[in-house]
PDB file of N, CA and C in Angstrom:
ATOM      1  N   UNK A 281      88.307  15.137-310.793  1.00 61.00           N
ATOM      2  CA  UNK A 281      87.814  14.057-311.625  1.00 61.00           C
ATOM      3  C   UNK A 281      88.992  13.437-312.365  1.00 61.00           C
ATOM      4  N   UNK A 282      89.096  12.139-312.309  1.00 74.00           N
ATOM      5  CA  UNK A 282      90.185  11.429-312.966  1.00 74.00           C
ATOM      6  C   UNK A 282      89.627  10.567-314.091  1.00 74.00           C
ATOM      7  N   UNK A 283      90.231  10.673-315.269  1.00 73.00           N
ATOM      8  CA  UNK A 283      89.808   9.885-316.414  1.00 73.00           C
ATOM      9  C   UNK A 283      90.959   8.981-316.804  1.00 73.00           C
ATOM     10  N   UNK A 284      90.667   7.703-317.005  1.00 80.00           N
ATOM     11  CA  UNK A 284      91.698   6.754-317.415  1.00 80.00           C
ATOM     12  C   UNK A 284      91.338   6.184-318.786  1.00 80.00           C
ATOM     13  N   UNK A 285      92.348   5.953-319.591  1.00 74.00           N
ATOM     14  CA  UNK A 285      92.154   5.417-320.926  1.00 74.00           C
ATOM     15  C   UNK A 285      92.948   4.131-321.070  1.00 74.00           C
ATOM     16  N   UNK A 286      92.373   3.164-321.746  1.00 83.00           N
ATOM     17  CA  UNK A 286      93.070   1.916-322.044  1.00 83.00           C
ATOM     18  C   UNK A 286      93.481   1.960-323.513  1.00 83.00           C
ATOM     19  N   UNK A 287      94.765   1.730-323.779  1.00 81.00           N
ATOM     20  CA  UNK A 287      95.302   1.857-325.135  1.00 81.00           C
ATOM     21  C   UNK A 287      95.164   0.554-325.907  1.00 81.00           C
ATOM     22  N   UNK A 288      94.629   0.637-327.112  1.00 86.00           N
ATOM     23  CA  UNK A 288      94.497  -0.498-328.027  1.00 86.00           C
ATOM     24  C   UNK A 288      95.137  -0.063-329.339  1.00 86.00           C
ATOM     25  N   UNK A 289      96.335  -0.566-329.613  1.00 87.00           N
ATOM     26  CA  UNK A 289      97.106  -0.124-330.780  1.00 87.00           C
ATOM     27  C   UNK A 289      96.385  -0.405-332.102  1.00 87.00           C
ATOM     28  N   UNK A 290      95.724  -1.539-332.206  1.00 90.00           N
ATOM     29  CA  UNK A 290      95.015  -1.883-333.446  1.00 90.00           C
ATOM     30  C   UNK A 290      93.848  -0.923-333.664  1.00 90.00           C
ATOM     31  N   UNK A 291      93.096  -0.681-332.617  1.00 86.00           N
ATOM     32  CA  UNK A 291      91.963   0.238-332.714  1.00 86.00           C
ATOM     33  C   UNK A 291      92.442   1.658-332.995  1.00 86.00           C
ATOM     34  N   UNK A 292      93.538   2.050-332.381  1.00 83.00           N
ATOM     35  CA  UNK A 292      94.084   3.387-332.591  1.00 83.00           C
ATOM     36  C   UNK A 292      94.458   3.597-334.057  1.00 83.00           C
ATOM     37  N   UNK A 293      95.078   2.607-334.656  1.00 86.00           N
ATOM     38  CA  UNK A 293      95.468   2.721-336.063  1.00 86.00           C
ATOM     39  C   UNK A 293      94.236   2.808-336.961  1.00 86.00           C
ATOM     40  N   UNK A 294      93.204   2.049-336.631  1.00 88.00           N
ATOM     41  CA  UNK A 294      91.970   2.093-337.416  1.00 88.00           C
ATOM     42  C   UNK A 294      91.334   3.476-337.333  1.00 88.00           C
ATOM     43  N   UNK A 295      91.407   4.106-336.166  1.00 81.00           N
ATOM     44  CA  UNK A 295      90.833   5.449-336.002  1.00 81.00           C
ATOM     45  C   UNK A 295      91.610   6.485-336.798  1.00 81.00           C
ATOM     46  N   UNK A 296      92.928   6.332-336.884  1.00 84.00           N
ATOM     47  CA  UNK A 296      93.734   7.255-337.685  1.00 84.00           C
ATOM     48  C   UNK A 296      93.295   7.162-339.146  1.00 84.00           C
ATOM     49  N   UNK A 297      93.118   5.942-339.625  1.00 85.00           N
ATOM     50  CA  UNK A 297      92.708   5.756-341.012  1.00 85.00           C
ATOM     51  C   UNK A 297      91.291   6.289-341.247  1.00 85.00           C
ATOM     52  N   UNK A 298      90.398   6.068-340.290  1.00 88.00           N
ATOM     53  CA  UNK A 298      89.001   6.474-340.452  1.00 88.00           C
ATOM     54  C   UNK A 298      88.798   7.984-340.280  1.00 88.00           C
ATOM     55  N   UNK A 299      89.453   8.564-339.256  1.00 83.00           N
ATOM     56  CA  UNK A 299      89.191   9.953-338.901  1.00 83.00           C
ATOM     57  C   UNK A 299      90.314  10.920-339.265  1.00 83.00           C
ATOM     58  N   UNK A 300      91.470  10.388-339.633  1.00 83.00           N
ATOM     59  CA  UNK A 300      92.569  11.253-340.040  1.00 83.00           C
ATOM     60  C   UNK A 300      93.313  11.909-338.888  1.00 83.00           C
ATOM     61  N   UNK A 301      93.115  11.429-337.680  1.00 78.00           N
ATOM     62  CA  UNK A 301      93.813  11.988-336.522  1.00 78.00           C
ATOM     63  C   UNK A 301      94.105  10.904-335.506  1.00 78.00           C
ATOM     64  N   UNK A 302      95.177  11.080-334.782  1.00 80.00           N
ATOM     65  CA  UNK A 302      95.597  10.076-333.810  1.00 80.00           C
ATOM     66  C   UNK A 302      94.911  10.294-332.464  1.00 80.00           C
ATOM     67  N   UNK A 303      94.543   9.193-331.814  1.00 73.00           N
ATOM     68  CA  UNK A 303      93.879   9.258-330.519  1.00 73.00           C
ATOM     69  C   UNK A 303      94.786   9.871-329.462  1.00 73.00           C
ATOM     70  N   UNK A 304      96.069   9.569-329.518  1.00 75.00           N
ATOM     71  CA  UNK A 304      96.980  10.136-328.513  1.00 75.00           C
ATOM     72  C   UNK A 304      97.047  11.654-328.631  1.00 75.00           C
ATOM     73  N   UNK A 305      96.848  12.179-329.819  1.00 78.00           N
ATOM     74  CA  UNK A 305      96.782  13.632-329.985  1.00 78.00           C
ATOM     75  C   UNK A 305      95.482  14.176-329.388  1.00 78.00           C
ATOM     76  N   UNK A 306      94.391  13.452-329.589  1.00 74.00           N
ATOM     77  CA  UNK A 306      93.098  13.864-329.031  1.00 74.00           C
ATOM     78  C   UNK A 306      93.118  13.845-327.505  1.00 74.00           C
ATOM     79  N   UNK A 307      93.907  12.976-326.914  1.00 74.00           N
ATOM     80  CA  UNK A 307      94.000  12.902-325.455  1.00 74.00           C
ATOM     81  C   UNK A 307      94.491  14.209-324.848  1.00 74.00           C
ATOM     82  N   UNK A 308      95.232  15.000-325.609  1.00 78.00           N
ATOM     83  CA  UNK A 308      95.732  16.268-325.067  1.00 78.00           C
ATOM     84  C   UNK A 308      94.585  17.199-324.705  1.00 78.00           C
ATOM     85  N   UNK A 309      93.447  17.045-325.367  1.00 74.00           N
ATOM     86  CA  UNK A 309      92.270  17.844-325.029  1.00 74.00           C
ATOM     87  C   UNK A 309      91.803  17.491-323.618  1.00 74.00           C
ATOM     88  N   UNK A 310      91.803  16.211-323.303  1.00 72.00           N
ATOM     89  CA  UNK A 310      91.347  15.756-321.985  1.00 72.00           C
ATOM     90  C   UNK A 310      92.279  16.234-320.877  1.00 72.00           C
ATOM     91  N   UNK A 311      93.508  16.482-321.191  1.00 75.00           N
ATOM     92  CA  UNK A 311      94.477  16.919-320.191  1.00 75.00           C
ATOM     93  C   UNK A 311      94.512  18.443-320.038  1.00 75.00           C
ATOM     94  N   UNK A 312      93.767  19.155-320.861  1.00 78.00           N
ATOM     95  CA  UNK A 312      93.770  20.621-320.836  1.00 78.00           C
ATOM     96  C   UNK A 312      92.963  21.122-319.637  1.00 78.00           C
ATOM     97  N   UNK A 313      93.613  21.778-318.679  1.00 80.00           N
ATOM     98  CA  UNK A 313      92.899  22.230-317.478  1.00 80.00           C
ATOM     99  C   UNK A 313      91.891  23.351-317.752  1.00 80.00           C
ATOM    100  N   UNK A 314      91.955  23.973-318.920  1.00 84.00           N
ATOM    101  CA  UNK A 314      91.018  25.052-319.214  1.00 84.00           C
ATOM    102  C   UNK A 314      89.683  24.532-319.760  1.00 84.00           C
ATOM    103  N   UNK A 315      89.595  23.230-320.029  1.00 77.00           N
ATOM    104  CA  UNK A 315      88.369  22.640-320.555  1.00 77.00           C
ATOM    105  C   UNK A 315      87.427  22.298-319.391  1.00 77.00           C
ATOM    106  N   UNK A 316      86.167  22.692-319.521  1.00 78.00           N
ATOM    107  CA  UNK A 316      85.163  22.337-318.536  1.00 78.00           C
ATOM    108  C   UNK A 316      84.222  21.308-319.161  1.00 78.00           C
ATOM    109  N   UNK A 317      83.983  20.234-318.444  1.00 72.00           N
ATOM    110  CA  UNK A 317      83.137  19.164-318.939  1.00 72.00           C
ATOM    111  C   UNK A 317      81.749  19.270-318.325  1.00 72.00           C
ATOM    112  N   UNK A 318      80.733  19.041-319.158  1.00 75.00           N
ATOM    113  CA  UNK A 318      79.363  19.032-318.654  1.00 75.00           C
ATOM    114  C   UNK A 318      79.147  17.736-317.883  1.00 75.00           C
ATOM    115  N   UNK A 319      78.514  17.842-316.751  1.00 75.00           N
ATOM    116  CA  UNK A 319      78.204  16.654-315.950  1.00 75.00           C
ATOM    117  C   UNK A 319      76.748  16.290-316.180  1.00 75.00           C
ATOM    118  N   UNK A 320      76.483  15.009-316.384  1.00 75.00           N
ATOM    119  CA  UNK A 320      75.087  14.590-316.566  1.00 75.00           C
ATOM    120  C   UNK A 320      74.234  14.931-315.347  1.00 75.00           C
ATOM    121  N   UNK A 321      73.001  15.290-315.592  1.00 70.00           N
ATOM    122  CA  UNK A 321      72.094  15.651-314.493  1.00 70.00           C
ATOM    123  C   UNK A 321      71.644  14.435-313.718  1.00 70.00           C
TER     124      UNK A 321
END
């Protein structure tokens, strides 16, 4: 399964201010091979 993300610098900065964490840091979770994702039925 391949996941692609489109980067929006303005939106990314707003998320840092709102949530206190950077989206690029959160992306590391998606790249973790030990994570299993639930597939919709």
